[in-house]
């Protein structure tokens, strides 16, 4: 007998589940369905993301509600619009063979009149984000007096996002007699408090140890200099050709910058963050689900709860502020029994953070080595050679072209031909990775300076062969991070990001490397560029250093350093105001994002304590 039938689910639903490929219940489903089907208890279910919680509450609801009635009997509250749509679609799929099941998704950022119309037509299950739900209740547009079940899905995240009060208000419109089912991946104190406040003797189910990650996820970390983060990231993805990943950043701007830099370099990537319009968000999600993009660059909130199958890698481009977010992030991979990798790119200062996550998850992270340029190129080459080996030749269709092809290539030796073929696709990689350096930081041998977060100067100052190190009079006081600066340089000069080497972000100025033959283009490009009303100045860093008598790149003892070591000092040039720099070249685009304009130093100087509630986006409503 089908194990779902044994759990008490009717045939019509089980048939739909079979079509969805659900052969047997997941552990949380197996344990919670019988309890919930009784319909007589409040309930708390704790299980990792990707373990099938939607069906765990969805199937019992479909069994318990009376679909011959047309009034709301269950309300499911969840934190984001994406999740809301996902849950309502999942429920509709399970209910495919049932009659008169009406599910409405209620969320912000979309036309309320459509949602009201659907409600008026009659619904039994409302799936909602708290803000919009309250709005609709406030209009007296829905009757919750017959609600039998309230589900709080991803309760931890709803609390993180500041929905507590909204939830209180919504619950107060439902009858005393209703049952409340709470689902969460983690059980922070606040969730426990909510459970206490709203529930009477809830049945509690914890699958696995609380807060331990999904066992199918392997955790890896790379230790590199902060300034090498982007280069490391690119190596990792270049070394993983089949990657289908989600890349997590901490701010919208960082998200946007990384995505832009990737797109510029020819990757299939796009950004997902809270500043996009709903339409844009939908489009990006669709692209990702369709796999027409390979890398989704996202903020925590925007990607919360997203269930995309086959995500191979989660990359923590920046570690999250809070430990729980790490669990949620990594939970985007290894879904429905598959395995996945969660990668963190960190600097030495963040090692402690990794240890902390390891302790909490009870799982050891593997320290991985950034592949060398040679390894990456080799991997890509052999990937292509493999493709060449396996390609199916359509003899018939290629036949008419063969004489001409032979004529073109007849002169070439086999070796020459092979070399040319390999080069066609690989010049990009060969070019990018020629003279590439070792990005790994030796954590066994961290010198004192580095422990303090100051990388060893003598090594940092090596300019890559083929590159020239240039000085630019903008830096972190202008709220630039490395990605910002890269974008600024690329935009101003029309030079591709791949021709820009290392970027050393300082206080009021920075250094960056550019391929030797593009130096003039940089000068020309910046000739007409202003930043915050001040002229942008480029100089050859080598020349500067000789001038000031410092070691190469080491403005450490030159006069310039005095201004760089203090973030309060003003730039020497122009009247530009370094600290309030909100203008900048980003100008119109994402400019109302004041939340992500926290001083950069904060973001760069390691992470705050995980318990800190400092998420910039956490109050955002969708
Ligand atoms: P959670 O809410 O715990 O994060 P979801 O309910 O979103 O997890 O389910 C994760 C994935 O697992 C979804 O793609 C879902 O379709 C799939 N899934 C759920 N239950 C089963 C099952 N019994 N068999 C196979 N796949 C399942
Ligand atoms: Mg879920």
Coordinates of C-alpha atoms and ligand atoms in Angstrom, one line a residue:
X1 CA 0.0 0.0 0.0
X2 CA 1.2 3.5 -0.7
X3 CA 2.6 4.8 2.6
X4 CA 0.7 8.1 2.3
X5 CA -2.5 6.1 2.3
X6 CA -1.3 4.4 5.5
X7 CA -0.9 7.8 7.0
X8 CA -4.6 8.5 6.3
X9 CA -4.4 10.6 3.1
X10 CA -7.1 9.9 0.6
X11 CA -6.5 8.3 -2.8
X12 CA -7.3 11.4 -4.8
X13 CA -4.5 13.3 -3.0
X14 CA -2.1 10.4 -3.0
X15 CA -2.5 10.1 -6.8
X16 CA -1.5 13.7 -7.2
X17 CA 1.5 13.2 -4.9
X18 CA 2.6 10.2 -6.9
X19 CA 2.5 12.4 -10.0
X20 CA 4.7 14.9 -8.2
X21 CA 7.2 12.1 -7.4
X22 CA 6.4 11.8 -3.7
X23 CA 6.7 8.1 -3.2
X24 CA 6.9 8.1 0.5
X25 CA 6.5 10.7 3.3
X26 CA 9.6 12.5 4.5
X27 CA 10.3 12.0 8.3
X28 CA 8.5 15.2 9.3
X29 CA 5.5 14.3 7.2
X30 CA 5.4 10.8 8.6
X31 CA 5.4 12.1 12.1
X32 CA 3.3 15.2 11.9
X33 CA 0.5 14.1 9.5
X34 CA -1.1 11.6 12.0
X35 CA -0.9 14.2 14.8
X36 CA -2.4 17.0 12.7
X37 CA -5.0 14.8 11.1
X38 CA -6.5 14.4 14.6
X39 CA -7.1 18.1 14.4
X40 CA -7.3 18.5 18.1
X41 CA -3.9 19.9 19.1
X42 CA -1.7 22.9 18.7
X43 CA 1.5 21.9 17.1
X44 CA 5.1 22.9 16.9
X45 CA 7.2 21.2 14.1
X46 CA 10.9 21.9 13.9
X47 CA 12.7 20.6 10.9
X48 CA 15.4 21.7 8.6
X49 CA 14.6 23.5 5.3
X50 CA 13.9 21.2 2.4
X51 CA 12.5 18.4 4.5
X52 CA 8.9 18.7 3.2
X53 CA 7.1 20.9 5.8
X54 CA 4.6 22.3 3.2
X55 CA 3.0 18.9 2.7
X56 CA 3.4 18.1 6.4
X57 CA 0.8 20.8 7.2
X58 CA -0.8 21.0 3.7
X59 CA -2.0 17.4 3.5
X60 CA -3.8 17.4 6.8
X61 CA -5.5 20.7 5.9
X62 CA -6.8 19.2 2.7
X63 CA -8.2 16.3 4.7
X64 CA -9.7 18.4 7.5
X65 CA -11.4 21.3 5.8
X66 CA -14.9 21.3 4.5
X67 CA -14.7 22.3 0.8
X68 CA -18.4 22.3 0.3
X69 CA -18.3 25.5 2.4
X70 CA -16.9 28.6 0.8
X71 CA -15.6 30.6 3.7
X72 CA -12.0 30.7 5.0
X73 CA -11.2 27.9 7.3
X74 CA -7.4 27.9 7.4
X75 CA -4.9 30.7 7.1
X76 CA -1.2 30.1 6.5
X77 CA 1.1 32.9 7.3
X78 CA 4.6 33.0 5.9
X79 CA 7.3 35.6 5.6
X80 CA 7.7 36.3 1.9
X81 CA 5.8 36.7 -1.3
X82 CA 7.8 34.0 -3.0
X83 CA 7.0 31.5 -0.2
X84 CA 3.4 32.5 -0.3
X85 CA 3.2 31.7 -4.0
X86 CA 5.1 28.5 -3.5
X87 CA 2.9 27.2 -0.8
X88 CA -0.3 28.1 -2.5
X89 CA 0.9 26.4 -5.7
X90 CA 2.0 23.4 -3.8
X91 CA -1.4 23.1 -2.1
X92 CA -3.1 23.4 -5.5
X93 CA -1.0 20.7 -6.9
X94 CA -1.8 18.3 -4.0
X95 CA -5.5 19.2 -4.4
X96 CA -5.4 18.7 -8.1
X97 CA -8.0 15.9 -8.1
X98 CA -10.3 17.4 -5.5
X99 CA -13.3 19.5 -6.2
X100 CA -14.0 23.0 -5.0
X101 CA -10.7 23.6 -3.3
X102 CA -10.0 27.3 -3.3
X103 CA -6.6 28.6 -2.2
X104 CA -5.8 32.3 -2.4
X105 CA -2.4 33.8 -2.1
X106 CA -2.4 37.2 -0.4
X107 CA 0.9 39.2 -0.5
X108 CA 2.1 42.7 -0.8
X109 CA 3.4 44.3 -4.0
X110 CA 0.7 42.9 -6.2
X111 CA -2.8 44.2 -7.0
X112 CA -5.0 44.0 -3.9
X113 CA -8.2 44.2 -5.9
X114 CA -7.4 40.9 -7.7
X115 CA -6.8 39.3 -4.3
X116 CA -10.0 40.7 -2.9
X117 CA -11.9 39.4 -5.9
X118 CA -10.6 35.9 -5.4
X119 CA -11.6 36.2 -1.7
X120 CA -15.1 37.3 -2.6
X121 CA -15.5 34.3 -4.9
X122 CA -15.0 32.1 -1.9
X123 CA -11.9 30.5 -0.5
X124 CA -11.2 28.0 2.2
X125 CA -7.4 28.4 2.5
X126 CA -5.7 31.7 2.6
X127 CA -1.9 31.8 2.3
X128 CA -0.6 35.2 3.3
X129 CA 2.2 37.4 4.2
X130 CA 1.3 39.2 7.5
X131 CA 1.3 42.8 6.2
X132 CA -1.1 42.3 3.3
X133 CA -3.3 40.0 5.4
X134 CA -3.7 42.7 8.0
X135 CA -4.5 45.2 5.3
X136 CA -7.3 43.0 4.0
X137 CA -8.6 42.3 7.5
X138 CA -8.6 46.1 8.1
X139 CA -10.9 46.6 5.2
X140 CA -13.3 44.0 6.6
X141 CA -12.9 42.2 3.3
X142 CA -12.5 38.8 4.8
X143 CA -14.3 36.8 7.5
X144 CA -12.0 34.9 9.9
X145 CA -14.7 33.9 12.3
X146 CA -14.7 30.4 10.9
X147 CA -11.0 29.8 10.9
X148 CA -10.2 26.4 12.3
X149 CA -6.4 26.3 11.7
X150 CA -3.7 28.9 11.6
X151 CA -0.3 27.8 10.3
X152 CA 2.7 29.9 11.0
X153 CA 5.3 28.7 8.4
X154 CA 8.9 29.8 8.8
X155 CA 7.9 31.3 12.1
X156 CA 11.5 32.1 13.0
X157 CA 11.9 34.2 9.9
X158 CA 8.6 36.0 10.3
X159 CA 9.8 37.1 13.7
X160 CA 13.2 38.1 12.4
X161 CA 11.4 40.3 9.9
X162 CA 9.5 42.0 12.6
X163 CA 6.1 40.6 11.9
X164 CA 5.4 39.7 15.5
X165 CA 2.8 42.5 16.1
X166 CA 1.1 41.8 12.8
X167 CA 0.8 38.2 13.7
X168 CA -0.7 39.1 17.0
X169 CA -3.3 41.2 15.3
X170 CA -4.2 38.6 12.7
X171 CA -4.5 35.9 15.3
X172 CA -6.8 38.1 17.4
X173 CA -9.3 38.1 14.6
X174 CA -9.6 34.3 14.6
X175 CA -11.7 32.2 17.0
X176 CA -10.4 31.0 20.3
X177 CA -11.2 27.4 19.3
X178 CA -8.8 27.4 16.3
X179 CA -5.7 25.3 16.4
X180 CA -2.3 26.8 15.7
X181 CA 0.4 24.9 13.9
X182 CA 3.9 26.4 14.0
X183 CA 6.7 25.3 11.6
X184 CA 10.2 26.5 11.8
X185 CA 13.7 25.5 10.9
X186 CA 15.2 26.9 14.0
X187 CA 13.9 27.5 17.5
X188 CA 15.2 30.8 18.8
X189 CA 13.9 32.1 22.0
X190 CA 11.4 34.4 20.3
X191 CA 9.7 31.4 18.6
X192 CA 9.6 29.6 21.9
X193 CA 7.9 32.6 23.4
X194 CA 5.4 32.8 20.6
X195 CA 4.6 29.1 21.0
X196 CA 4.0 29.7 24.7
X197 CA 1.9 32.8 24.1
X198 CA -0.4 31.4 21.5
X199 CA -0.6 27.7 22.1
X200 CA -2.0 25.3 24.6
X201 CA 0.0 22.2 25.3
X202 CA 1.3 22.0 21.7
X203 CA 2.6 18.7 20.5
X204 CA 6.2 19.3 19.7
X205 CA 8.2 17.5 17.1
X206 CA 11.8 18.1 16.5
X207 CA 13.4 16.3 13.5
X208 CA 17.1 15.8 14.1
X209 CA 18.9 17.9 16.5
X210 CA 17.7 21.4 16.7
X211 CA 19.7 23.7 14.4
X212 CA 21.9 21.0 12.9
X213 CA 22.1 21.5 9.2
X214 CA 20.9 19.1 6.6
X215 CA 23.1 16.1 6.7
X216 CA 23.5 16.0 2.9
X217 CA 25.2 19.4 2.8
X218 CA 29.0 19.5 2.8
X219 CA 30.4 22.8 4.2
X220 CA 33.6 24.2 2.8
X221 CA 35.5 27.4 3.3
X222 CA 38.2 29.3 1.5
X223 CA 40.5 31.6 3.4
X224 CA 41.7 34.5 1.3
X225 CA 42.5 38.2 1.6
X226 CA 39.4 40.4 1.6
X227 CA 40.7 42.0 -1.5
X228 CA 40.9 38.7 -3.3
X229 CA 37.4 37.7 -2.6
X230 CA 36.0 38.3 -6.0
X231 CA 38.9 36.7 -7.8
X232 CA 38.5 33.7 -5.5
X233 CA 34.8 33.5 -6.2
X234 CA 35.5 33.5 -9.9
X235 CA 38.0 30.8 -9.7
X236 CA 35.6 28.7 -7.7
X237 CA 32.9 29.1 -10.3
X238 CA 35.2 28.6 -13.2
X239 CA 36.5 25.5 -11.6
X240 CA 32.9 24.2 -11.2
X241 CA 31.5 24.4 -14.8
X242 CA 28.2 22.7 -14.0
X243 CA 27.4 24.9 -11.1
X244 CA 23.8 25.9 -10.4
X245 CA 24.1 28.1 -7.4
X246 CA 22.8 30.8 -5.1
X247 CA 25.4 33.3 -4.1
X248 CA 24.6 35.2 -0.9
X249 CA 25.6 38.8 -0.2
X250 CA 24.8 40.9 2.7
X251 CA 23.6 44.0 1.0
X252 CA 21.5 44.9 -2.1
X253 CA 24.4 46.9 -3.5
X254 CA 26.8 44.1 -3.1
X255 CA 24.3 41.8 -4.7
X256 CA 23.9 44.1 -7.6
X257 CA 27.6 44.7 -8.0
X258 CA 28.6 41.0 -8.0
X259 CA 25.9 40.2 -10.5
X260 CA 26.9 43.1 -12.8
X261 CA 30.6 42.1 -12.6
X262 CA 29.7 38.5 -13.5
X263 CA 27.5 39.5 -16.3
X264 CA 30.2 41.7 -17.7
X265 CA 32.5 38.8 -17.6
X266 CA 30.1 36.6 -19.6
X267 CA 28.5 34.6 -16.8
X268 CA 24.8 33.7 -16.7
X269 CA 23.9 35.5 -13.5
X270 CA 21.3 37.8 -12.1
X271 CA 20.6 39.6 -8.8
X272 CA 17.6 39.1 -6.6
X273 CA 17.0 41.6 -3.8
X274 CA 14.3 43.6 -2.2
X275 CA 14.7 46.8 -4.2
X276 CA 13.5 45.1 -7.4
X277 CA 9.9 45.5 -8.4
X278 CA 7.8 42.4 -8.1
X279 CA 7.9 42.0 -11.8
X280 CA 11.6 42.1 -11.9
X281 CA 11.8 39.6 -9.0
X282 CA 9.4 37.2 -10.8
X283 CA 11.5 37.5 -13.9
X284 CA 14.7 36.7 -12.1
X285 CA 13.2 33.8 -10.3
X286 CA 11.7 32.4 -13.5
X287 CA 15.1 32.7 -15.2
X288 CA 16.6 30.8 -12.3
X289 CA 14.0 28.1 -12.2
X290 CA 14.3 27.6 -15.9
X291 CA 18.1 27.4 -15.5
X292 CA 18.6 30.2 -18.0
X293 CA 20.7 31.7 -15.4
X294 CA 23.3 29.6 -13.6
X295 CA 24.0 31.9 -10.6
X296 CA 21.5 33.7 -8.6
X297 CA 23.0 36.5 -6.5
X298 CA 20.7 37.2 -3.6
X299 CA 20.2 38.7 -0.2
X300 CA 19.1 36.6 2.7
X301 CA 15.6 38.0 2.8
X302 CA 14.9 37.9 -0.9
X303 CA 15.8 34.3 -1.2
X304 CA 14.3 33.0 2.0
X305 CA 12.3 29.8 1.6
X306 CA 12.9 29.6 -2.1
X307 CA 12.6 26.0 -3.2
X308 CA 14.4 25.5 -6.4
X309 CA 15.4 22.0 -7.2
X310 CA 18.9 20.9 -8.0
X311 CA 20.8 23.8 -6.5
X312 CA 24.3 22.4 -6.4
X313 CA 26.1 25.1 -4.5
X314 CA 25.3 27.8 -2.0
X315 CA 28.1 30.4 -1.9
X316 CA 28.4 32.7 1.0
X317 CA 30.2 35.5 -0.7
X318 CA 29.8 37.3 2.6
X319 CA 29.0 35.5 5.8
X320 CA 25.7 36.4 7.3
X321 CA 25.2 38.5 10.4
X322 CA 23.4 35.7 12.2
X323 CA 24.1 32.1 12.6
X324 CA 20.5 31.1 11.8
X325 CA 20.9 32.8 8.4
X326 CA 23.7 30.4 7.6
X327 CA 21.4 27.5 8.2
X328 CA 18.8 29.0 6.0
X329 CA 21.2 29.9 3.3
X330 CA 22.8 26.5 3.1
X331 CA 19.3 24.9 3.2
X332 CA 18.7 26.2 -0.3
X333 CA 20.8 23.3 -1.6
X334 CA 20.5 19.6 -0.8
X335 CA 16.7 19.7 -1.1
X336 CA 14.5 16.7 -1.3
X337 CA 17.2 14.2 -0.5
X338 CA 19.8 15.5 -2.9
X339 CA 23.3 16.6 -1.8
X340 CA 24.9 20.0 -2.0
X341 CA 27.8 22.1 -1.1
X342 CA 27.8 25.3 1.0
X343 CA 30.9 27.4 0.4
X344 CA 32.1 30.3 2.4
X345 CA 34.7 32.7 1.2
X346 CA 36.3 34.3 4.3
X347 CA 39.3 36.2 5.5
X348 CA 41.4 35.1 8.4
X349 CA 39.5 37.3 10.8
X350 CA 36.4 35.3 10.1
X351 CA 37.9 32.0 11.0
X352 CA 36.3 32.4 14.5
X353 CA 33.0 32.7 12.9
X354 CA 33.4 29.5 11.0
X355 CA 34.4 27.7 14.2
X356 CA 31.2 29.1 15.8
X357 CA 29.0 27.8 13.0
X358 CA 30.8 24.5 13.2
X359 CA 30.1 24.2 16.9
X360 CA 26.4 25.1 16.5
X361 CA 25.8 22.8 13.6
X362 CA 27.9 20.1 15.2
X363 CA 29.6 19.6 11.8
X364 CA 33.1 20.1 10.7
X365 CA 33.8 22.4 7.8
X366 CA 36.4 21.5 5.2
X367 CA 39.1 24.0 4.5
X368 CA 39.4 24.1 0.7
X369 CA 42.2 25.4 -1.4
X370 CA 41.5 28.0 -4.0
X371 CA 42.3 26.3 -7.3
X372 CA 45.3 27.8 -9.1
X373 CA 44.8 29.5 -12.4
X374 CA 46.5 26.5 -14.1
X375 CA 44.0 24.1 -12.5
X376 CA 41.0 26.2 -13.6
X377 CA 42.2 26.4 -17.1
X378 CA 42.9 22.7 -17.2
X379 CA 39.5 21.9 -15.8
X380 CA 37.8 24.1 -18.4
X381 CA 39.9 22.8 -21.2
X382 CA 39.2 19.2 -20.4
X383 CA 35.6 20.0 -20.0
X384 CA 35.6 21.2 -23.5
X385 CA 37.7 18.3 -24.8
X386 CA 35.2 16.0 -23.2
X387 CA 32.4 17.8 -25.0
X388 CA 34.3 17.5 -28.3
X389 CA 34.7 13.8 -27.7
X390 CA 31.1 13.3 -27.1
X391 CA 29.6 15.5 -29.7
X392 CA 27.3 13.8 -32.1
X393 CA 28.3 14.6 -35.7
X394 CA 25.4 15.0 -38.0
X395 CA 27.2 13.5 -41.0
X396 CA 24.5 14.3 -43.5
X397 CA 24.1 18.0 -42.7
X398 CA 27.8 18.7 -42.3
X399 CA 28.7 16.9 -45.6
X400 CA 28.1 19.8 -48.0
X401 CA 30.4 22.0 -45.9
X402 CA 33.2 19.5 -45.6
X403 CA 35.1 20.2 -48.7
X404 CA 35.3 23.9 -47.8
X405 CA 36.3 23.1 -44.2
X406 CA 39.0 20.7 -45.4
X407 CA 40.2 23.4 -47.7
X408 CA 40.5 25.9 -44.9
X409 CA 42.2 23.5 -42.5
X410 CA 44.0 21.2 -44.9
X411 CA 47.2 23.1 -44.4
X412 CA 47.3 22.8 -40.7
X413 CA 48.9 20.0 -38.8
X414 CA 46.9 18.0 -36.4
X415 CA 48.7 19.6 -33.5
X416 CA 48.2 23.1 -34.8
X417 CA 44.5 22.4 -35.4
X418 CA 44.0 21.1 -31.9
X419 CA 45.8 24.1 -30.4
X420 CA 43.6 26.5 -32.3
X421 CA 40.4 24.7 -31.4
X422 CA 41.3 24.7 -27.7
X423 CA 42.1 28.4 -27.9
X424 CA 38.9 29.5 -29.5
X425 CA 36.9 28.9 -26.4
X426 CA 39.7 29.2 -24.0
X427 CA 41.5 32.4 -24.7
X428 CA 39.2 34.0 -22.2
X429 CA 40.3 31.7 -19.5
X430 CA 43.9 31.5 -20.6
X431 CA 44.1 35.3 -20.7
X432 CA 42.4 35.8 -17.4
X433 CA 44.4 33.2 -15.6
X434 CA 47.8 33.7 -17.2
X435 CA 50.2 34.9 -14.4
X436 CA 47.5 34.3 -11.9
X437 CA 48.7 34.0 -8.3
X438 CA 48.0 31.8 -5.4
X439 CA 45.0 33.3 -3.6
X440 CA 45.2 31.0 -0.5
X441 CA 46.1 32.5 2.8
X442 CA 48.2 30.2 4.9
X443 CA 46.2 30.0 8.1
X444 CA 48.9 27.9 9.8
X445 CA 51.3 30.7 9.5
X446 CA 49.4 33.9 10.0
X447 CA 51.7 36.6 11.0
X448 CA 50.9 39.0 13.7
X449 CA 49.8 41.8 11.5
X450 CA 47.4 39.6 9.7
X451 CA 45.8 38.4 12.9
X452 CA 45.0 42.0 13.5
X453 CA 43.3 42.1 10.2
X454 CA 46.2 43.8 8.5
X455 CA 47.5 41.6 5.7
X456 CA 51.2 41.2 5.4
X457 CA 52.2 44.3 3.4
X458 CA 55.2 42.8 1.7
X459 CA 53.0 40.2 0.0
X460 CA 50.1 42.5 -0.7
X461 CA 52.2 44.8 -2.7
X462 CA 53.3 42.4 -5.3
X463 CA 51.8 43.6 -8.5
X464 CA 50.8 40.8 -10.9
X465 CA 53.0 40.5 -13.9
X466 CA 51.5 42.2 -16.9
X467 CA 49.6 44.6 -14.7
X468 CA 50.2 48.2 -13.6
X469 CA 49.2 49.4 -10.2
X470 CA 47.3 52.7 -10.3
X471 CA 46.3 55.1 -7.6
X472 CA 42.8 56.5 -7.5
X473 CA 41.5 59.2 -5.1
X474 CA 38.4 57.4 -4.0
X475 CA 38.1 54.8 -1.3
X476 CA 36.1 53.3 1.6
X477 CA 35.2 56.7 3.0
X478 CA 33.2 57.2 -0.2
X479 CA 31.3 54.1 0.8
X480 CA 33.0 52.1 -1.9
X481 CA 33.6 48.4 -1.4
X482 CA 35.8 46.4 -3.7
X483 CA 32.8 45.5 -6.0
X484 CA 31.7 49.2 -6.1
X485 CA 35.1 50.3 -7.1
X486 CA 35.4 47.7 -9.7
X487 CA 32.1 48.7 -11.1
X488 CA 33.1 52.4 -11.0
X489 CA 36.3 51.7 -12.9
X490 CA 34.6 49.5 -15.5
X491 CA 31.8 52.0 -16.1
X492 CA 34.1 55.0 -16.3
X493 CA 36.7 53.4 -18.6
X494 CA 34.7 50.8 -20.5
X495 CA 37.3 48.3 -19.5
X496 CA 36.1 44.8 -18.8
X497 CA 36.4 43.7 -15.2
X498 CA 38.6 40.8 -16.2
X499 CA 41.3 43.3 -17.2
X500 CA 41.3 44.8 -13.7
X501 CA 43.5 43.0 -11.2
X502 CA 43.8 43.4 -7.5
X503 CA 42.0 46.2 -5.9
X504 CA 43.3 47.6 -2.5
X505 CA 40.6 49.7 -1.0
X506 CA 42.0 52.3 1.4
X507 CA 40.4 55.1 3.3
X508 CA 40.4 58.2 1.0
X509 CA 42.1 56.5 -1.9
X510 CA 42.7 53.1 -3.3
X511 CA 45.0 51.2 -5.6
X512 CA 44.0 49.0 -8.4
X513 CA 45.8 47.0 -11.1
X514 CA 45.0 47.1 -14.7
X515 CA 46.6 45.3 -17.6
X516 CA 49.6 47.2 -18.9
X517 CA 48.3 48.1 -22.3
X518 CA 45.0 49.5 -20.8
X519 CA 46.7 52.1 -18.6
X520 CA 46.2 54.9 -21.1
X521 CA 42.5 53.9 -21.5
X522 CA 42.1 54.3 -17.7
X523 CA 43.6 57.8 -17.8
X524 CA 41.4 58.7 -20.7
X525 CA 38.3 57.2 -19.2
X526 CA 38.6 59.1 -16.0
X527 CA 39.5 62.4 -17.6
X528 CA 35.9 63.5 -17.5
X529 CA 34.6 61.6 -14.5
X530 CA 33.7 63.3 -11.3
X531 CA 32.7 61.7 -8.0
X532 CA 30.6 63.6 -5.6
X533 CA 31.6 66.8 -7.2
X534 CA 35.3 66.2 -7.1
X535 CA 37.6 65.3 -9.9
X536 CA 38.7 61.7 -10.0
X537 CA 42.5 61.5 -10.2
X538 CA 44.5 58.5 -11.4
X539 CA 48.2 58.2 -10.9
X540 CA 50.7 55.5 -11.4
X541 CA 51.1 54.0 -8.0
X542 CA 54.8 53.1 -8.6
X543 CA 55.6 56.7 -9.4
X544 CA 53.7 57.9 -6.3
X545 CA 55.5 55.6 -4.1
X546 CA 58.9 56.6 -5.3
X547 CA 57.8 60.2 -4.8
X548 CA 56.7 59.7 -1.2
X549 CA 59.7 57.5 -0.5
X550 CA 57.6 54.7 0.8
X551 CA 58.1 51.0 0.0
X552 CA 56.3 49.8 -3.1
X553 CA 52.6 50.3 -2.5
X554 CA 53.4 50.8 1.1
X555 CA 52.1 54.2 1.7
X556 CA 52.4 53.0 5.3
X557 CA 55.1 55.5 6.1
X558 CA 54.4 58.2 3.5
X559 CA 52.4 61.2 4.3
X560 CA 49.4 59.8 2.4
X561 CA 49.1 57.2 5.0
X562 CA 48.2 59.6 7.7
X563 CA 45.1 60.5 5.9
X564 CA 44.3 56.9 5.0
X565 CA 44.6 55.6 8.5
X566 CA 41.9 57.9 9.7
X567 CA 38.6 57.5 8.1
X568 CA 37.6 60.9 9.3
X569 CA 40.1 62.8 7.4
X570 CA 39.0 64.5 4.2
X571 CA 40.4 63.8 0.8
X572 CA 43.1 66.1 -0.1
X573 CA 41.6 67.0 -3.4
X574 CA 38.5 68.9 -4.1
X575 CA 35.7 69.8 -1.8
X576 CA 34.1 66.3 -1.9
X577 CA 32.8 65.2 1.4
X578 CA 34.1 61.8 2.1
X579 CA 31.7 60.7 4.8
X580 CA 28.3 61.5 3.5
X581 CA 29.0 60.3 0.0
X582 CA 25.6 59.2 -1.1
X583 CA 25.8 60.7 -4.5
X584 CA 28.4 58.8 -6.4
X585 CA 28.0 57.1 -9.6
X586 CA 25.4 54.8 -8.4
X587 CA 23.2 57.8 -8.3
X588 CA 19.8 57.2 -9.5
X589 CA 19.7 53.4 -9.6
X590 CA 19.5 51.9 -6.1
X591 CA 19.7 55.2 -4.3
X592 CA 16.9 55.0 -1.9
X593 CA 18.5 52.0 -0.2
X594 CA 19.7 53.8 2.8
X595 CA 19.8 50.7 4.8
X596 CA 22.6 49.2 2.9
X597 CA 24.6 52.3 3.2
X598 CA 25.9 51.4 6.6
X599 CA 29.5 52.5 6.8
X600 CA 31.5 50.0 4.8
X601 CA 34.0 49.6 7.6
X602 CA 31.5 47.8 9.6
X603 CA 30.9 45.3 7.0
X604 CA 34.5 44.7 6.3
X605 CA 35.7 44.4 9.8
X606 CA 34.5 40.9 10.5
X607 CA 31.1 40.2 11.7
X608 CA 29.1 41.3 14.6
X609 CA 28.0 38.8 17.1
X610 CA 25.5 36.4 15.6
X611 CA 22.9 37.4 18.2
X612 CA 23.0 41.0 17.0
X613 CA 19.7 42.0 15.4
X614 CA 21.1 44.2 12.8
X615 CA 19.7 42.9 9.5
X616 CA 19.4 45.8 7.3
X617 CA 16.5 44.4 5.4
X618 CA 14.6 42.7 8.2
X619 CA 11.8 45.2 8.4
X620 CA 11.1 45.1 4.7
X621 CA 7.7 44.1 3.7
X622 CA 7.0 42.5 0.4
Ligands
LIG1 P1 10.5 22.9 3.7 O1 9.3 23.7 3.8 O2 10.7 21.9 4.8 O3 11.7 23.7 3.5 P2 9.3 22.0 1.3 O4 8.0 21.6 1.7 O5 9.5 23.2 0.5 O6 10.4 21.9 2.4 O7 9.9 20.7 0.4 C1 11.1 20.7 -0.1 C2 11.1 19.9 -1.5 O8 10.9 18.5 -1.2 C3 10.1 20.4 -2.4 O9 10.6 20.4 -3.7 C4 9.0 19.3 -2.3 O10 8.3 19.2 -3.5 C5 9.8 18.1 -2.1 N1 9.1 17.1 -1.3 C6 8.3 17.3 -0.2 N2 7.9 16.1 0.3 C7 8.3 15.1 -0.5 C8 8.2 13.7 -0.5 N3 7.4 13.1 0.4 N4 8.8 13.0 -1.5 C9 9.6 13.7 -2.4 N5 9.8 15.0 -2.5 C10 9.2 15.7 -1.5
LIG2 MG1 8.8 25.6 3.9

